[in-house]
Coordinates of C-alpha atoms in Angstrom, one line a residue:
X1 CA 93.7 71.3 140.1
X2 CA 97.4 72.7 140.9
X3 CA 98.9 70.4 138.1
X4 CA 96.6 71.7 135.3
X5 CA 97.1 75.3 136.0
X6 CA 101.2 74.8 136.0
X7 CA 100.7 73.1 132.6
X8 CA 98.4 76.1 131.8
X9 CA 101.2 78.5 132.9
X10 CA 103.9 76.4 131.2
X11 CA 102.1 75.9 127.7
X12 CA 102.8 79.4 126.3
X13 CA 106.9 79.1 127.2
X14 CA 106.3 75.6 125.4
X15 CA 104.9 77.0 122.6
X16 CA 107.4 80.1 122.1
X17 CA 110.1 77.4 122.3
X18 CA 108.5 75.7 119.2
X19 CA 108.2 78.7 117.6
X20 CA 111.7 79.6 117.7
X21 CA 112.7 76.2 116.7
X22 CA 110.7 76.2 113.7
X23 CA 113.3 78.4 112.1
X24 CA 115.9 76.0 112.6
X25 CA 115.7 74.4 108.9
X26 CA 119.2 74.4 106.7
X27 CA 120.8 73.6 103.7
X28 CA 122.0 70.8 102.3
X29 CA 118.2 69.8 103.4
X30 CA 117.6 66.4 105.0
X31 CA 114.8 64.8 106.9
X32 CA 112.3 65.4 104.6
X33 CA 113.0 69.0 103.7
X34 CA 114.1 70.5 100.3
X35 CA 112.4 72.0 97.3
X36 CA 109.1 71.4 96.5
X37 CA 108.0 68.9 93.8
X38 CA 106.3 71.2 91.3
X39 CA 107.3 74.6 92.1
X40 CA 106.0 77.4 90.1
X41 CA 107.7 78.3 86.9
X42 CA 107.7 81.9 87.6
X43 CA 109.3 82.1 91.0
X44 CA 112.3 84.4 89.7
X45 CA 109.9 87.1 88.7
X46 CA 108.1 87.1 92.0
X47 CA 108.5 91.0 93.6
X48 CA 110.4 91.3 96.5
X49 CA 109.3 92.5 99.5
X50 CA 108.3 96.0 100.1
X51 CA 109.6 97.8 103.4
X52 CA 107.3 99.5 105.5
X53 CA 107.5 100.6 108.8
X54 CA 106.5 98.5 111.4
X55 CA 106.8 98.6 115.4
X56 CA 109.3 96.4 117.0
X57 CA 107.7 95.3 120.4
X58 CA 109.9 93.6 123.0
X59 CA 109.0 90.2 124.3
X60 CA 107.6 87.5 122.4
X61 CA 109.9 86.3 119.6
X62 CA 112.3 89.4 120.4
X63 CA 113.0 87.8 124.2
X64 CA 116.4 86.3 124.5
X65 CA 116.3 82.6 124.1
X66 CA 118.5 79.3 123.7
X67 CA 118.8 76.9 120.8
X68 CA 121.1 73.7 121.3
X69 CA 122.8 75.1 123.8
X70 CA 123.9 78.6 122.7
X71 CA 122.1 81.9 123.8
X72 CA 120.7 84.1 121.8
X73 CA 119.4 87.9 122.5
X74 CA 117.6 89.5 120.2
X75 CA 117.9 93.1 119.0
X76 CA 114.9 95.7 119.8
X77 CA 116.2 98.9 118.5
X78 CA 115.9 100.0 115.0
X79 CA 119.7 100.0 114.0
X80 CA 121.5 99.2 111.0
X81 CA 122.9 95.8 111.2
X82 CA 125.3 94.7 108.1
X83 CA 126.9 90.8 108.4
X84 CA 128.9 88.4 106.0
X85 CA 128.4 84.6 106.0
X86 CA 126.4 82.1 104.6
X87 CA 123.3 82.0 103.6
X88 CA 120.7 78.9 103.7
X89 CA 117.1 78.1 102.9
X90 CA 114.2 76.4 104.0
X91 CA 111.3 74.5 102.1
X92 CA 108.5 71.8 102.1
X93 CA 109.1 70.5 105.8
X94 CA 108.5 74.1 107.1
X95 CA 105.7 75.5 104.6
X96 CA 102.5 76.2 106.1
X97 CA 104.0 76.3 110.0
X98 CA 104.4 78.5 111.9
X99 CA 107.5 80.7 112.5
X100 CA 109.1 82.3 115.4
X101 CA 106.7 85.4 115.5
X102 CA 103.8 83.3 114.8
X103 CA 102.9 84.1 111.0
X104 CA 102.8 81.1 108.8
X105 CA 105.7 80.5 106.9
X106 CA 105.2 80.4 103.0
X107 CA 108.1 79.1 100.9
X108 CA 106.7 80.9 98.2
X109 CA 107.1 84.7 99.8
X110 CA 110.3 86.9 100.3
X111 CA 110.8 86.1 104.1
X112 CA 113.5 84.8 106.0
X113 CA 114.7 84.2 109.7
X114 CA 117.8 85.9 111.2
X115 CA 118.9 84.8 114.6
X116 CA 119.0 88.2 116.3
X117 CA 117.4 90.9 114.3
X118 CA 114.4 92.4 115.5
X119 CA 110.8 90.8 114.5
X120 CA 109.7 92.2 112.4
X121 CA 112.3 93.3 109.8
X122 CA 113.3 94.0 106.4
X123 CA 116.7 93.1 105.1
X124 CA 118.9 93.5 101.8
X125 CA 120.8 90.2 100.7
X126 CA 123.2 89.9 98.2
X127 CA 125.0 87.1 96.8
X128 CA 128.2 88.4 95.5
X129 CA 129.5 85.7 93.5
X130 CA 126.8 86.7 90.9
X131 CA 125.2 90.5 91.6
X132 CA 122.0 89.4 92.8
X133 CA 120.2 91.2 95.4
X134 CA 116.7 90.6 97.1
X135 CA 115.0 92.2 99.7
X136 CA 113.0 90.0 101.8
X137 CA 110.9 90.5 105.6
X138 CA 112.4 88.6 108.6
X139 CA 109.9 87.1 110.4
X140 CA 111.6 84.0 111.6
X141 CA 114.6 83.0 113.9
X142 CA 117.6 80.7 112.6
X143 CA 119.9 79.6 111.0
X144 CA 121.9 78.1 114.1
X145 CA 124.6 77.0 112.3
X146 CA 128.2 78.3 112.4
X147 CA 129.0 80.6 109.8
X148 CA 125.3 81.2 108.4
X149 CA 123.9 84.3 108.9
X150 CA 120.5 84.0 107.4
X151 CA 117.7 81.2 106.2
X152 CA 116.0 82.5 103.0
X153 CA 112.6 81.3 102.0
X154 CA 112.9 79.0 99.0
X155 CA 111.8 81.8 96.7
X156 CA 114.5 84.5 97.9
X157 CA 117.0 81.3 97.5
X158 CA 116.0 81.1 93.9
X159 CA 115.9 84.9 93.1
X160 CA 119.4 85.3 94.6
X161 CA 120.9 81.8 92.8
X162 CA 121.8 80.3 95.8
X163 CA 118.9 77.6 96.0
X164 CA 121.5 74.7 95.7
X165 CA 122.9 74.9 99.1
X166 CA 124.8 77.4 101.0
X167 CA 125.9 80.4 99.5
X168 CA 128.4 83.3 100.9
X169 CA 126.2 86.4 101.1
X170 CA 126.3 90.0 102.5
X171 CA 123.1 91.0 104.4
X172 CA 121.8 94.7 105.4
X173 CA 119.1 95.4 108.0
X174 CA 116.6 98.2 106.2
X175 CA 116.0 100.6 109.5
X176 CA 112.8 102.6 109.8
X177 CA 114.8 105.6 109.1
X178 CA 115.6 104.4 105.7
X179 CA 112.1 103.4 105.2
X180 CA 110.5 106.9 105.9
X181 CA 113.2 108.7 104.0
X182 CA 113.1 106.1 101.1
X183 CA 116.7 106.1 101.2
X184 CA 116.6 102.2 101.2
X185 CA 115.9 102.0 97.2
X186 CA 118.8 101.7 95.0
X187 CA 120.1 104.4 92.6
X188 CA 117.6 104.2 89.5
X189 CA 114.6 103.4 92.0
X190 CA 114.0 106.9 93.2
X191 CA 111.9 107.7 91.0
X192 CA 109.2 106.1 93.2
X193 CA 109.2 108.6 95.4
X194 CA 108.1 112.3 95.8
X195 CA 110.6 115.1 95.8
X196 CA 108.1 117.7 96.9
X197 CA 105.0 118.0 99.4
X198 CA 101.6 118.3 97.8
X199 CA 99.1 120.4 98.7
X200 CA 97.5 120.0 102.0
X201 CA 94.5 120.7 103.9
X202 CA 92.9 124.0 104.7
X203 CA 94.6 125.6 107.1
X204 CA 97.7 124.6 106.2
X205 CA 99.4 128.1 105.4
X206 CA 98.4 129.2 108.9
X207 CA 100.5 126.3 110.3
X208 CA 103.6 128.0 112.0
X209 CA 105.1 128.1 114.4
X210 CA 103.0 125.3 115.4
X211 CA 100.0 124.1 113.1
X212 CA 98.6 121.6 115.3
X213 CA 99.3 121.7 119.2
X214 CA 97.7 120.4 122.5
X215 CA 94.8 122.1 123.9
X216 CA 95.5 123.6 127.4
X217 CA 95.1 120.7 130.0
X218 CA 96.3 118.1 127.7
X219 CA 98.6 115.3 129.5
X220 CA 101.4 115.3 126.8
X221 CA 104.9 114.6 128.9
X222 CA 108.0 115.7 127.8
X223 CA 110.8 112.8 127.7
X224 CA 110.5 110.0 125.3
X225 CA 112.8 107.0 124.5
X226 CA 112.6 107.6 120.8
X227 CA 115.4 109.0 118.8
X228 CA 115.1 112.7 117.5
X229 CA 113.6 112.2 114.1
X230 CA 115.6 113.7 111.1
X231 CA 114.6 115.9 108.9
X232 CA 114.3 114.5 105.6
X233 CA 113.4 116.1 102.0
X234 CA 111.9 112.8 100.2
X235 CA 109.3 110.8 102.2
X236 CA 108.3 107.1 101.1
X237 CA 105.5 107.0 99.0
X238 CA 101.7 106.4 100.7
X239 CA 99.3 108.0 103.1
X240 CA 100.9 110.2 106.1
X241 CA 99.4 111.5 109.1
X242 CA 100.8 115.0 109.7
X243 CA 100.5 116.0 113.1
X244 CA 101.9 119.6 113.2
X245 CA 104.2 122.3 110.5
X246 CA 106.5 124.1 112.1
X247 CA 109.1 127.0 111.5
X248 CA 112.0 125.9 113.3
X249 CA 112.7 122.2 113.2
X250 CA 114.0 122.0 116.7
X251 CA 110.1 122.2 117.5
X252 CA 109.1 119.4 115.0
X253 CA 111.3 117.4 117.4
X254 CA 110.5 118.1 120.6
X255 CA 106.9 118.3 119.7
X256 CA 107.8 114.3 118.0
X257 CA 109.5 113.3 121.4
X258 CA 106.3 114.4 123.7
X259 CA 104.1 112.6 121.4
X260 CA 106.2 109.5 121.4
X261 CA 106.3 109.6 124.8
X262 CA 102.4 109.8 125.1
X263 CA 101.7 107.3 122.2
X264 CA 104.8 104.6 122.1
X265 CA 102.7 102.5 118.9
X266 CA 103.0 105.6 116.9
X267 CA 106.8 106.5 117.9
X268 CA 108.1 104.6 115.2
X269 CA 106.6 105.7 112.7
X270 CA 106.9 109.6 113.0
X271 CA 109.3 111.6 111.0
X272 CA 110.0 115.2 110.5
X273 CA 110.3 116.2 106.6
X274 CA 111.7 119.5 105.6
X275 CA 109.4 121.3 103.0
X276 CA 110.3 125.0 102.2
X277 CA 110.0 126.8 105.0
X278 CA 108.4 124.2 107.3
X279 CA 109.6 121.3 108.8
X280 CA 106.0 118.9 108.9
X281 CA 106.2 116.3 111.8
X282 CA 104.0 113.2 110.0
X283 CA 103.3 109.5 111.3
X284 CA 103.4 106.8 108.1
X285 CA 103.3 105.6 105.3
X286 CA 99.9 103.9 105.5
X287 CA 99.2 101.9 102.2
X288 CA 95.7 103.1 102.6
X289 CA 93.7 106.0 103.1
X290 CA 91.4 103.9 105.6
X291 CA 94.4 103.0 108.0
X292 CA 95.8 106.5 107.8
X293 CA 92.4 107.7 108.7
X294 CA 92.3 105.5 111.4
X295 CA 95.2 106.3 113.0
X296 CA 94.6 109.9 112.7
X297 CA 91.3 108.7 114.5
X298 CA 93.2 107.3 117.5
X299 CA 95.6 110.3 117.9
X300 CA 92.5 112.5 117.9
X301 CA 90.9 110.4 120.5
X302 CA 94.1 110.3 122.9
X303 CA 95.2 114.1 122.1
X304 CA 92.7 115.8 121.4
X305 CA 94.6 116.7 118.0
X306 CA 93.3 117.4 114.5
X307 CA 95.8 115.2 112.4
X308 CA 95.3 115.9 108.3
X309 CA 96.2 113.0 106.1
X310 CA 98.6 113.7 103.5
X311 CA 98.9 111.3 100.2
X312 CA 102.4 111.2 98.5
X313 CA 102.8 109.8 95.1

């Protein structure tokens, strides 16, 4: 019985090690890995990954680990990361297998592996030899070879013109702040974001100095590990959950910290937007109204607030 219990306790650790090692493929390919025998003809037209705010959770694929005698400590904070080095790619040998994050690897998706970026992350990868750029979702660990900074999916390598082997690249992690504000988009793509705030629900005109505040006796605490929000004027399109509107920016940021301290799952999604004479605290963006309303319901149940769902097109 004791041996059986020990095996069960060791199983998760062994599984994690296998998931981490799943991202170890690198070019040039050998040992059965490589390009698909009959790849789709339109891979170069595959859309880039669309960045969205995702919670970075400690533990799991973000825990320190060791591969080939070298230790790695993944970043767990939402910080910018810029690197130059070699990019490799992995293909059919790992197609359909689990990545370090537990997701299934798809060589036709716009994904990548990185040794220490928070999982999940989004990154822009540029090939300086031809000027091509792609945006990928980082959901795996690797590569583990000196000089290599990112391991691309086969399709991402094709779009970069780097599918023949390793290639020099420039890598920039896209932060949640950049996703919320839409500033991650290159010049010329800014028309996909909204420059002004649409009309909100009834009663919003009377939202100052605090539109939505916890009722007396609520348990919102002061202080949080989340960084204070910034005031943006161009939020990303999608559905946002408005938590409050304030006359003063400090009021919005202080309330953001208090809510973040109580709802850690919401903290990385919140941002403060400057709109005319008000500073609006909103969480998002969510791709559908149903998801935004679901988040609003969770906030309502936890803090007795009455959030407003706002669509930005």
